[in-house]
Coordinates of C-alpha atoms and ligand atoms in Angstrom, one line a residue:
M29 CA -22.2 -11.6 14.8
A30 CA -20.4 -14.1 16.8
H31 CA -18.0 -12.2 19.1
Q32 CA -14.4 -13.5 19.7
R33 CA -12.1 -11.8 21.9
A34 CA -9.2 -10.1 20.2
G35 CA -6.0 -12.2 20.5
Q36 CA -7.7 -15.3 20.8
H37 CA -6.9 -18.1 18.4
R38 CA -8.8 -18.2 15.3
D39 CA -9.0 -21.3 13.0
G40 CA -5.8 -21.6 11.1
Q41 CA -4.4 -18.5 12.6
L42 CA -1.8 -17.4 15.2
D43 CA -2.3 -16.2 18.7
V44 CA -1.2 -12.6 19.0
Q45 CA -0.8 -10.7 22.2
L46 CA -2.2 -7.1 22.5
P47 CA -1.4 -4.5 25.2
D48 CA -4.5 -4.4 27.6
Y49 CA -5.9 -1.0 26.5
A50 CA -5.8 -2.2 22.8
R51 CA -7.6 -5.5 23.8
E52 CA -10.2 -3.6 25.9
L53 CA -10.8 -1.1 23.1
L54 CA -11.3 -3.9 20.8
E55 CA -13.7 -5.6 22.9
R56 CA -15.8 -2.6 23.4
S57 CA -15.9 -1.6 19.8
T58 CA -16.8 -2.7 16.2
L59 CA -14.1 -1.7 13.8
I60 CA -15.7 -0.4 10.5
I61 CA -12.7 -0.6 7.9
V62 CA -13.4 1.4 4.8
S63 CA -11.4 1.1 1.6
N64 CA -12.1 1.2 -2.2
R65 CA -10.9 -2.4 -2.8
G66 CA -12.3 -5.0 -0.6
P67 CA -10.5 -8.1 1.1
V68 CA -12.0 -10.4 -1.8
E69 CA -13.3 -10.3 -5.1
F70 CA -16.0 -12.5 -6.4
H71 CA -15.9 -14.3 -9.8
Q72 CA -18.1 -16.6 -11.8
T73 CA -16.1 -19.6 -13.1
N74 CA -16.9 -21.4 -16.4
D75 CA -19.1 -23.8 -14.7
G76 CA -21.2 -21.1 -13.0
E77 CA -19.5 -21.8 -9.6
I78 CA -18.6 -18.6 -7.6
A79 CA -15.0 -18.3 -6.8
T80 CA -13.2 -15.9 -4.4
K81 CA -9.9 -14.0 -5.2
R82 CA -8.1 -12.3 -2.4
G83 CA -7.6 -8.7 -3.2
T84 CA -3.9 -7.3 -3.7
G85 CA -2.3 -4.3 -2.5
G86 CA -0.9 -2.9 0.8
V87 CA -4.2 -1.7 2.1
I88 CA -5.7 -5.3 1.8
T89 CA -2.6 -7.0 3.4
A90 CA -2.6 -4.7 6.2
M91 CA -6.1 -4.7 7.0
S92 CA -6.7 -8.5 6.6
A93 CA -4.1 -9.0 9.1
A94 CA -6.1 -7.1 11.5
A95 CA -8.5 -9.9 11.3
R96 CA -6.1 -11.6 13.7
F97 CA -6.8 -9.0 16.4
A98 CA -10.3 -8.1 15.9
D99 CA -13.9 -8.3 14.3
A100 CA -15.0 -5.8 11.8
I101 CA -17.2 -4.7 9.3
W102 CA -15.5 -4.0 5.9
V103 CA -17.3 -1.3 3.6
A104 CA -15.6 -1.6 0.3
C105 CA -16.7 -1.2 -3.5
A106 CA -18.4 -3.9 -5.6
M107 CA -15.7 -4.3 -8.2
T108 CA -16.4 -7.1 -10.3
P109 CA -19.6 -8.2 -12.2
T110 CA -20.1 -11.0 -9.9
D111 CA -19.7 -8.7 -6.9
R112 CA -22.4 -6.6 -8.1
V113 CA -24.7 -9.5 -8.8
I114 CA -24.1 -10.6 -5.0
A115 CA -24.6 -7.1 -3.8
E116 CA -28.1 -6.9 -5.7
E117 CA -29.0 -10.5 -4.3
M118 CA -28.1 -9.2 -0.6
R119 CA -30.2 -5.9 -1.4
Q120 CA -33.3 -8.3 -2.4
R121 CA -32.8 -10.3 0.6
R122 CA -32.3 -7.3 2.9
E123 CA -29.1 -8.6 4.0
A124 CA -26.4 -5.9 4.8
L125 CA -23.4 -8.1 5.6
L126 CA -21.6 -10.8 3.9
T127 CA -19.2 -13.5 5.3
I128 CA -15.5 -13.2 4.1
P129 CA -13.9 -16.5 3.3
D130 CA -10.7 -17.0 5.5
L131 CA -11.6 -13.8 7.6
P132 CA -14.0 -15.3 10.2
G133 CA -14.4 -12.1 12.1
F134 CA -14.8 -10.0 9.3
R135 CA -18.2 -9.1 7.4
L136 CA -18.3 -7.3 4.2
R137 CA -20.8 -4.3 3.1
F138 CA -20.7 -3.4 -0.5
V139 CA -21.0 0.0 -2.0
V140 CA -22.4 -0.1 -5.3
P141 CA -21.8 2.9 -7.5
D142 CA -23.1 3.0 -11.1
T143 CA -20.2 2.0 -13.6
E144 CA -19.9 5.4 -15.1
A145 CA -19.6 7.2 -11.7
Y146 CA -17.0 4.5 -10.6
R147 CA -14.9 5.1 -13.7
G148 CA -14.8 8.8 -13.2
Y149 CA -14.0 8.4 -9.4
Y150 CA -11.3 5.3 -9.9
N151 CA -9.9 5.8 -13.4
R152 CA -9.8 9.4 -13.9
I153 CA -9.6 10.9 -10.4
A154 CA -8.1 8.4 -8.0
N155 CA -5.9 7.1 -10.6
P156 CA -4.3 8.6 -12.3
L157 CA -4.9 12.2 -11.0
L158 CA -4.4 11.7 -7.3
W159 CA -2.1 8.8 -7.3
F160 CA 0.1 10.6 -10.1
L161 CA 0.1 14.0 -8.1
Q162 CA 1.1 12.3 -4.6
H163 CA 4.0 10.4 -6.4
Y164 CA 5.1 13.3 -8.4
L165 CA 4.6 11.5 -11.7
W166 CA 3.5 14.3 -13.7
D167 CA 5.5 15.5 -16.7
T168 CA 4.0 19.2 -15.8
P169 CA 4.6 20.8 -19.1
R170 CA 2.1 18.1 -20.6
A171 CA 0.1 17.0 -17.6
P172 CA -2.2 17.1 -16.0
D173 CA -4.8 19.0 -18.0
I174 CA -7.9 19.6 -15.8
D175 CA -10.6 19.8 -18.4
H176 CA -14.2 19.7 -18.2
E177 CA -14.2 15.9 -18.4
T178 CA -12.0 15.9 -15.2
W179 CA -14.3 18.1 -13.5
Q180 CA -17.2 16.2 -14.3
A181 CA -15.3 13.0 -13.3
W182 CA -14.7 15.0 -10.0
H183 CA -18.2 16.0 -9.3
E184 CA -20.2 12.8 -10.8
G185 CA -17.6 10.4 -9.8
Y186 CA -15.2 11.2 -7.1
V187 CA -17.6 13.4 -5.1
A188 CA -20.6 11.0 -5.8
V189 CA -18.8 7.8 -4.8
N190 CA -17.4 9.3 -1.6
R191 CA -20.9 10.2 -0.7
L192 CA -22.2 6.7 -1.2
F193 CA -19.4 5.4 1.0
A194 CA -20.2 7.8 3.7
E195 CA -23.9 6.7 3.7
E196 CA -22.9 3.0 3.8
V197 CA -20.5 3.7 6.7
V198 CA -23.2 5.5 8.6
A199 CA -25.6 2.5 7.9
A200 CA -22.9 0.0 9.1
A201 CA -22.4 2.1 12.5
A202 CA -26.1 2.2 13.1
A203 CA -26.1 -1.6 12.9
A204 CA -22.8 -2.1 14.8
P205 CA -23.2 -4.1 17.9
R206 CA -20.8 -2.2 19.9
D207 CA -19.1 1.5 19.7
P208 CA -18.2 2.0 16.2
I209 CA -14.6 3.1 15.3
V210 CA -14.3 4.0 11.6
L211 CA -11.0 3.4 9.9
L212 CA -10.9 5.0 6.5
Q213 CA -8.0 4.0 4.1
D214 CA -6.3 6.0 1.6
Y215 CA -6.6 8.5 -1.3
H216 CA -9.9 7.3 -2.9
L217 CA -11.9 8.4 0.2
Y218 CA -10.6 11.9 1.0
L219 CA -14.0 13.5 1.0
A220 CA -16.1 10.6 2.8
P221 CA -15.2 12.0 6.2
T222 CA -17.0 15.3 5.4
F223 CA -20.1 13.4 4.3
I224 CA -20.0 11.1 7.3
R225 CA -19.7 14.0 9.7
E226 CA -22.8 15.8 8.3
L227 CA -24.7 12.7 9.1
R228 CA -23.0 11.5 12.4
P229 CA -20.9 14.2 13.8
D230 CA -20.4 12.1 16.9
L231 CA -18.5 9.1 15.1
L232 CA -14.8 8.5 15.8
L233 CA -13.0 8.6 12.3
H234 CA -9.5 7.8 11.6
H235 CA -8.1 8.1 8.2
F236 CA -4.7 6.4 7.2
V237 CA -3.1 7.7 4.0
H238 CA -1.0 4.8 2.6
I239 CA 0.8 6.9 -0.1
P240 CA 3.3 9.9 0.0
W241 CA 2.0 13.3 0.7
P242 CA 3.8 15.7 -1.5
D243 CA 5.0 19.1 -0.9
Q244 CA 2.3 21.7 -0.8
D245 CA 3.7 23.6 -3.8
Y246 CA 3.0 20.5 -5.9
W247 CA -0.8 20.3 -4.8
R248 CA -1.1 23.7 -6.7
L249 CA -1.4 21.6 -9.7
L250 CA -4.7 20.7 -8.4
P251 CA -7.3 23.4 -8.8
L252 CA -8.1 25.3 -5.4
P253 CA -11.5 23.8 -4.9
M254 CA -10.4 20.2 -5.2
R255 CA -7.3 20.7 -2.7
R256 CA -9.6 22.7 -0.3
A257 CA -12.2 20.0 -0.4
I258 CA -9.7 17.2 0.2
C259 CA -7.9 19.1 3.0
E260 CA -11.3 19.7 4.6
G261 CA -12.2 16.0 4.1
L262 CA -9.2 14.9 6.0
L263 CA -9.8 17.3 8.6
A264 CA -13.4 15.9 9.2
N265 CA -11.4 12.9 10.9
D266 CA -10.3 12.9 14.4
I267 CA -7.0 11.4 13.7
V268 CA -5.0 11.3 10.1
G269 CA -2.2 9.0 9.9
F270 CA 0.8 9.2 7.5
Q271 CA 3.7 6.7 6.8
T272 CA 6.4 9.0 7.6
P273 CA 7.0 12.4 9.5
R274 CA 7.9 14.0 6.4
H275 CA 4.6 13.3 4.9
A276 CA 2.8 14.5 8.0
R277 CA 4.7 17.7 7.9
S278 CA 3.8 18.1 4.3
F279 CA 0.2 17.7 5.1
L280 CA 0.4 20.4 7.9
N281 CA 1.9 22.6 5.3
T282 CA -0.8 21.9 2.7
V283 CA -3.6 22.9 4.9
D284 CA -1.8 25.9 6.2
A285 CA -1.5 27.1 2.6
N286 CA -5.0 26.3 1.5
L287 CA -7.2 26.7 4.3
P288 CA -6.3 30.0 6.0
E289 CA -8.8 29.7 8.7
A290 CA -7.3 26.5 10.0
E291 CA -5.0 26.9 13.0
V292 CA -2.3 24.6 12.5
D293 CA -0.1 23.6 15.6
Y294 CA 3.2 22.1 14.2
R295 CA 4.6 21.2 17.4
R296 CA 1.6 19.3 18.7
R297 CA 0.8 18.1 14.9
E298 CA -2.6 19.2 15.4
V299 CA -5.0 21.3 13.3
T300 CA -8.3 23.0 14.6
Y301 CA -10.8 23.9 11.7
R302 CA -14.2 25.3 12.2
G303 CA -14.1 24.1 15.8
H304 CA -12.9 20.4 15.3
T305 CA -9.4 19.3 16.1
T306 CA -7.7 16.9 13.9
R307 CA -4.6 14.9 15.3
V308 CA -1.9 14.4 12.6
R309 CA 0.2 11.2 13.6
V310 CA 2.9 9.0 11.9
Y311 CA 2.5 5.1 11.7
P312 CA 5.0 3.4 9.5
I313 CA 3.0 0.5 8.0
S314 CA 4.9 -3.1 8.1
I315 CA 4.5 -6.8 7.3
D316 CA 3.1 -9.6 9.8
P317 CA 6.3 -11.6 9.9
E318 CA 4.3 -14.8 10.9
L319 CA 1.9 -14.5 8.1
V320 CA 4.6 -13.9 5.5
R321 CA 6.8 -16.6 6.9
A322 CA 3.7 -19.0 6.6
V323 CA 3.0 -18.0 2.9
A324 CA 6.8 -18.3 2.3
E325 CA 7.0 -21.9 3.8
S326 CA 3.7 -22.9 2.1
E327 CA 3.4 -26.0 -0.4
D328 CA 2.8 -23.6 -3.2
A329 CA 5.8 -21.4 -2.3
R330 CA 8.2 -24.6 -2.1
R331 CA 7.0 -25.6 -5.6
H332 CA 7.9 -22.4 -7.0
R333 CA 11.2 -22.5 -5.1
E334 CA 12.1 -25.6 -7.0
H335 CA 11.1 -24.3 -10.2
L336 CA 12.8 -21.0 -9.8
E337 CA 16.2 -22.7 -9.1
A338 CA 16.7 -23.1 -12.7
F339 CA 16.7 -19.2 -13.3
R340 CA 19.3 -18.6 -10.4
N341 CA 22.9 -18.2 -11.3
E342 CA 26.3 -17.3 -9.4
Y343 CA 24.4 -14.0 -8.6
T344 CA 21.0 -13.2 -8.5
I345 CA 19.1 -9.8 -8.4
I346 CA 15.5 -9.7 -8.0
R347 CA 12.8 -7.0 -7.9
V348 CA 9.1 -7.4 -7.1
D349 CA 6.6 -4.8 -7.9
R350 CA 3.4 -3.9 -9.3
A351 CA 4.1 -2.9 -12.8
E352 CA 3.5 0.7 -11.8
P353 CA 5.3 4.0 -13.1
S354 CA 6.2 5.1 -9.5
K355 CA 8.2 1.8 -9.0
N356 CA 10.7 3.0 -11.7
V357 CA 11.1 -0.6 -13.2
V358 CA 12.4 0.9 -16.4
R359 CA 15.3 2.8 -14.7
G360 CA 16.1 -0.4 -12.7
F361 CA 16.8 -2.3 -16.2
L362 CA 18.7 0.6 -17.7
A363 CA 21.1 0.5 -14.5
Y364 CA 21.5 -3.2 -14.9
D365 CA 22.3 -2.7 -18.5
R366 CA 24.9 -0.2 -17.3
L367 CA 26.3 -2.5 -14.8
L368 CA 26.9 -5.1 -17.4
E369 CA 28.5 -2.6 -19.8
K370 CA 30.9 -1.5 -17.0
H371 CA 31.6 -5.0 -15.9
P372 CA 31.7 -7.4 -18.7
E373 CA 33.1 -10.1 -16.4
L374 CA 29.6 -10.6 -15.1
I375 CA 28.4 -11.8 -18.6
G376 CA 26.8 -15.2 -18.1
R377 CA 27.2 -15.0 -14.1
V378 CA 24.2 -12.7 -13.0
N379 CA 20.7 -13.1 -13.6
F380 CA 18.1 -10.3 -13.0
L381 CA 14.7 -11.9 -12.0
A382 CA 11.7 -9.3 -12.0
F383 CA 8.4 -10.3 -10.6
L384 CA 5.8 -7.7 -11.9
V385 CA 2.1 -7.6 -11.1
P386 CA 0.1 -5.8 -13.8
T387 CA -2.2 -3.4 -12.4
R388 CA -4.8 -0.7 -13.4
M389 CA -5.2 -1.9 -16.8
E390 CA -7.9 0.4 -17.4
V391 CA -5.5 3.5 -17.2
A392 CA -3.5 4.2 -20.3
E393 CA -0.4 5.2 -18.4
Y394 CA -0.2 1.8 -17.0
I395 CA -0.9 -0.1 -20.2
N396 CA 2.1 2.2 -21.8
Y397 CA 4.5 1.4 -18.8
L398 CA 4.0 -2.2 -19.2
D399 CA 5.0 -1.9 -22.8
E400 CA 8.1 0.1 -22.0
I401 CA 9.0 -2.6 -19.3
N402 CA 8.8 -5.2 -22.3
A403 CA 10.8 -3.3 -24.7
V404 CA 13.7 -2.4 -22.4
V405 CA 14.0 -6.1 -21.2
G406 CA 13.7 -7.4 -25.0
R407 CA 16.4 -4.8 -25.8
I408 CA 18.8 -5.8 -23.1
N409 CA 18.2 -9.6 -23.5
A410 CA 18.8 -9.4 -27.2
K411 CA 22.0 -7.3 -26.6
Y412 CA 23.7 -9.7 -24.2
A413 CA 22.6 -12.7 -25.7
N414 CA 24.8 -11.8 -28.8
A415 CA 27.7 -10.9 -26.4
A416 CA 27.3 -14.3 -24.5
E417 CA 27.0 -16.4 -27.9
I418 CA 30.4 -15.0 -28.9
E419 CA 31.8 -16.7 -25.7
G420 CA 29.9 -19.8 -26.5
I421 CA 27.4 -19.2 -23.7
H422 CA 23.5 -19.3 -23.9
W423 CA 22.6 -16.8 -21.5
E424 CA 19.4 -14.4 -20.9
P425 CA 20.4 -11.7 -18.4
V426 CA 16.7 -10.8 -17.6
H427 CA 13.9 -13.0 -16.7
L428 CA 10.3 -11.4 -16.4
F429 CA 7.8 -13.1 -14.5
V430 CA 4.6 -11.1 -15.1
G431 CA 1.4 -12.2 -13.0
D432 CA 0.0 -11.9 -9.4
D433 CA 1.7 -14.8 -7.6
Y434 CA 2.4 -13.9 -4.1
P435 CA 3.9 -17.3 -3.0
R436 CA 6.3 -17.2 -6.0
A437 CA 7.4 -13.7 -5.2
L438 CA 8.1 -14.7 -1.6
A439 CA 9.9 -17.9 -2.6
A440 CA 12.4 -15.8 -4.9
M441 CA 13.1 -13.4 -2.0
K442 CA 14.7 -16.2 -0.1
F443 CA 17.6 -16.5 -2.4
Y444 CA 18.5 -13.1 -3.8
D445 CA 22.1 -11.5 -3.7
V446 CA 20.7 -8.2 -4.4
L447 CA 17.2 -6.9 -4.0
L448 CA 16.4 -3.8 -6.0
V449 CA 13.8 -1.4 -4.5
N450 CA 14.4 1.9 -6.6
A451 CA 10.7 3.3 -6.5
I452 CA 10.7 7.0 -7.5
F453 CA 8.3 7.8 -4.5
D454 CA 6.6 5.2 -2.5
G455 CA 4.6 5.7 0.6
M456 CA 6.5 2.8 2.4
N457 CA 7.3 -0.2 0.2
L458 CA 6.8 -3.5 1.9
V459 CA 8.9 -5.7 -0.6
A460 CA 12.0 -4.2 1.0
K461 CA 10.7 -5.5 4.7
E462 CA 9.5 -8.8 3.2
G463 CA 12.8 -9.4 1.6
A464 CA 14.7 -8.3 4.7
L465 CA 12.8 -10.8 6.7
L466 CA 12.8 -13.8 4.3
N467 CA 16.3 -13.7 2.5
E468 CA 18.6 -16.5 3.4
R469 CA 21.8 -15.4 1.7
N470 CA 22.5 -12.2 3.5
G471 CA 21.3 -10.4 0.5
V472 CA 22.0 -6.6 0.2
L473 CA 19.0 -4.3 0.0
I474 CA 19.2 -1.2 -2.6
L475 CA 16.7 1.2 -1.6
S476 CA 15.4 4.4 -3.0
E477 CA 15.6 7.7 -1.1
G478 CA 12.2 8.1 -2.3
A479 CA 10.5 5.1 -0.6
G480 CA 9.0 5.8 2.9
A481 CA 10.9 2.5 4.1
Y482 CA 14.2 4.6 3.4
Q483 CA 13.6 6.5 6.7
Q484 CA 13.5 3.1 8.7
L485 CA 15.9 1.0 6.6
G486 CA 18.2 3.3 4.8
Q487 CA 21.0 3.0 7.3
W488 CA 21.5 -0.7 6.6
A489 CA 20.8 -0.6 2.7
L490 CA 22.7 0.8 -0.1
T491 CA 20.7 3.8 -1.0
V492 CA 20.2 5.5 -4.4
S493 CA 18.5 8.5 -5.8
P494 CA 15.8 7.0 -8.0
T495 CA 16.8 8.9 -11.2
D496 CA 20.4 8.2 -11.0
I497 CA 21.2 5.3 -13.4
E498 CA 24.6 5.5 -13.0
G499 CA 24.6 5.6 -9.3
T500 CA 22.1 2.6 -9.2
A501 CA 24.5 0.6 -11.5
E502 CA 27.2 1.3 -9.0
A503 CA 25.1 0.4 -6.0
L504 CA 24.2 -3.2 -7.9
W505 CA 28.0 -3.7 -8.4
Q506 CA 28.7 -2.9 -4.7
G507 CA 25.8 -5.1 -3.6
L508 CA 27.3 -8.1 -5.5
I509 CA 30.8 -7.7 -4.3
M510 CA 30.3 -6.8 -0.7
P511 CA 32.3 -8.7 1.7
A512 CA 30.5 -11.6 3.6
A513 CA 30.8 -9.9 7.0
E514 CA 29.3 -6.8 6.1
R515 CA 26.5 -8.4 4.3
A516 CA 25.8 -10.4 7.2
W517 CA 25.8 -7.5 9.6
R518 CA 23.7 -5.3 7.4
A519 CA 21.2 -8.2 6.8
E520 CA 20.8 -9.0 10.3
Q521 CA 20.1 -5.4 11.2
L522 CA 17.3 -5.2 8.7
R523 CA 15.8 -8.4 9.7
R524 CA 15.8 -7.3 13.6
H525 CA 14.4 -3.9 12.6
V526 CA 11.4 -5.5 10.6
V527 CA 10.7 -8.1 13.4
E528 CA 10.5 -5.4 16.1
H529 CA 8.6 -3.0 13.9
D530 CA 6.0 -5.2 12.6
L531 CA 2.0 -4.8 11.6
R532 CA 1.1 -5.6 15.0
R533 CA 2.8 -2.6 16.1
W534 CA 1.3 -0.4 13.4
L535 CA -2.1 -1.3 14.5
V536 CA -1.4 -1.0 18.1
D537 CA 0.0 2.4 17.7
Q538 CA -3.3 3.3 16.1
L539 CA -5.3 1.9 18.7
H540 CA -3.3 3.5 21.4
D541 CA -4.0 7.0 20.0
I542 CA -7.8 5.9 19.4
A543 CA -7.9 4.8 23.0
D544 CA -6.5 8.1 24.2
L545 CA -8.9 10.1 22.3
R546 CA -11.9 8.0 23.5
A547 CA -10.6 8.5 27.0
E548 CA -10.3 12.1 26.8
R549 CA -13.8 12.6 25.2
A550 CA -15.8 10.1 27.0
P551 CA -13.8 8.9 30.1
H552 CA -16.8 7.1 31.7
R553 CA -17.0 4.7 28.7
L554 CA -13.8 3.0 29.2
I555 CA -14.1 2.8 32.9
A556 CA -17.4 0.8 33.4
P557 CA -17.2 -2.9 31.9
S558 CA -20.3 -3.9 30.4
Ligands
LIG611 C1 -1.2 0.2 -3.6 C2 -1.0 1.1 -2.6 C3 -2.2 1.4 -1.7 C4 -3.3 1.6 -2.6 C5 -3.5 0.5 -3.6 C6 -4.8 0.7 -4.6 O1 -1.3 -1.2 -3.0 O2 0.1 0.8 -1.7 O3 -2.1 2.6 -1.0 O4 -4.7 1.7 -1.9 O5 -2.3 0.3 -4.4 O6 -4.5 -0.4 -5.6 P1 -5.7 -0.6 -6.6 O7 -5.2 -1.8 -7.1 O8 -6.7 -1.1 -5.7 O9 -6.0 0.4 -7.4

């Protein structure tokens, strides 16, 4: 693999400064990024060509940005039929690594589970079981039912696929040109560290959990063997990272409650289990301002901006989300409905633009949720269309944009007066940060107390309890009528915070802790330059 120094200019990308210890660490290491979804998907077009599509979601955005700093091997599942064909061709040619378009320093290594195992792992255990648990989404008298099929999906899906991941990571580490550092991502891979350790006790394992870690009592809704295996898996890492101090604390409590043999040191945030010590750390994820600005200024985004002009009004509220139950989209519309009921003077003068990306359409809860969103939007539009007609105006209060179009969403962020982020629970919520960075109208952020971003940005936002429809309606009103000086001050503070706490900082803080750990365990390796 052609080595390029971290921080150097890569084609079409920007030069980034890193502290010396981070640069030194990266120069001596091969990062092995491990996540369920990879940075690109391959698809076959109608004329037989292979097209690539960038993966979506917080994990991909964050780890792809790491390509600006380092070379890496990325281990991810083959997700599409074309991914599988490519993986099979690579196997026949005995090629392990694939070049990734647009990420010059990265090479991809596929994990290829059989489709039944993948379904159990992804569609039954990771989503919805773990995702729903970690976002407190269950209606507990009715769900979850852990039946024999769930157990089967656990053993033959989740456990089996985690084992496959571990084998690929170990193979990637063996072939790595420099000292491997394994960066595992998220809830799909809680068991992989256990299996990696069995094969390579010496590897440095770092695992970042992008989503909330709920209270230990809530974890009791999962059977004890599952939650013990999850805790043990995470404790096979050297470092486990969370988005907020609250999530880190909940994890320590969960370990304490489920693994009585573990020694939990709350002050140092460390756990010692079966002779191995794991550090529990907090790294609030963020955005890469330069990359986000570059997309927002792209030709594509400019074209969208022109098109979207027609949808603006005297006041414009927007939201940008995956169409996902935890994002609380329906209650957001109910709050808007309530706003219009309480303030009929807004009729014809405000538009709500919702940019929603359909997601996990193989899972029933997600299909139903998208239906609910469509139904509530239809009802609100019908209700106020009548009211407006009486006054002789043609007006649609909600405009729904469904589809995966990042430049369009960023284009809209520039002109909102109010950005609604009312997630029930969310690991961080990067939309709040993108909006704060890009908005050009001193727009007001309405932020849920349940979003990880609340701990960083709440002081400059109007904050809401996500179930409080009346309170959210009031926040929308306050956001629309806030005096200009206060809007300007809040918007400035938000922007400043986001720029100062960017994605580079998220990565560098992790590299700092990894460098510390390396230095403690093998000080000689850091001193002698090769
Ligand atoms: C969101 C979350 C990530 C998670 C991802 C999975 O982006 O923020 O933590 O890994 O969803 O999404 P997927 O579409 O791959 O199921």
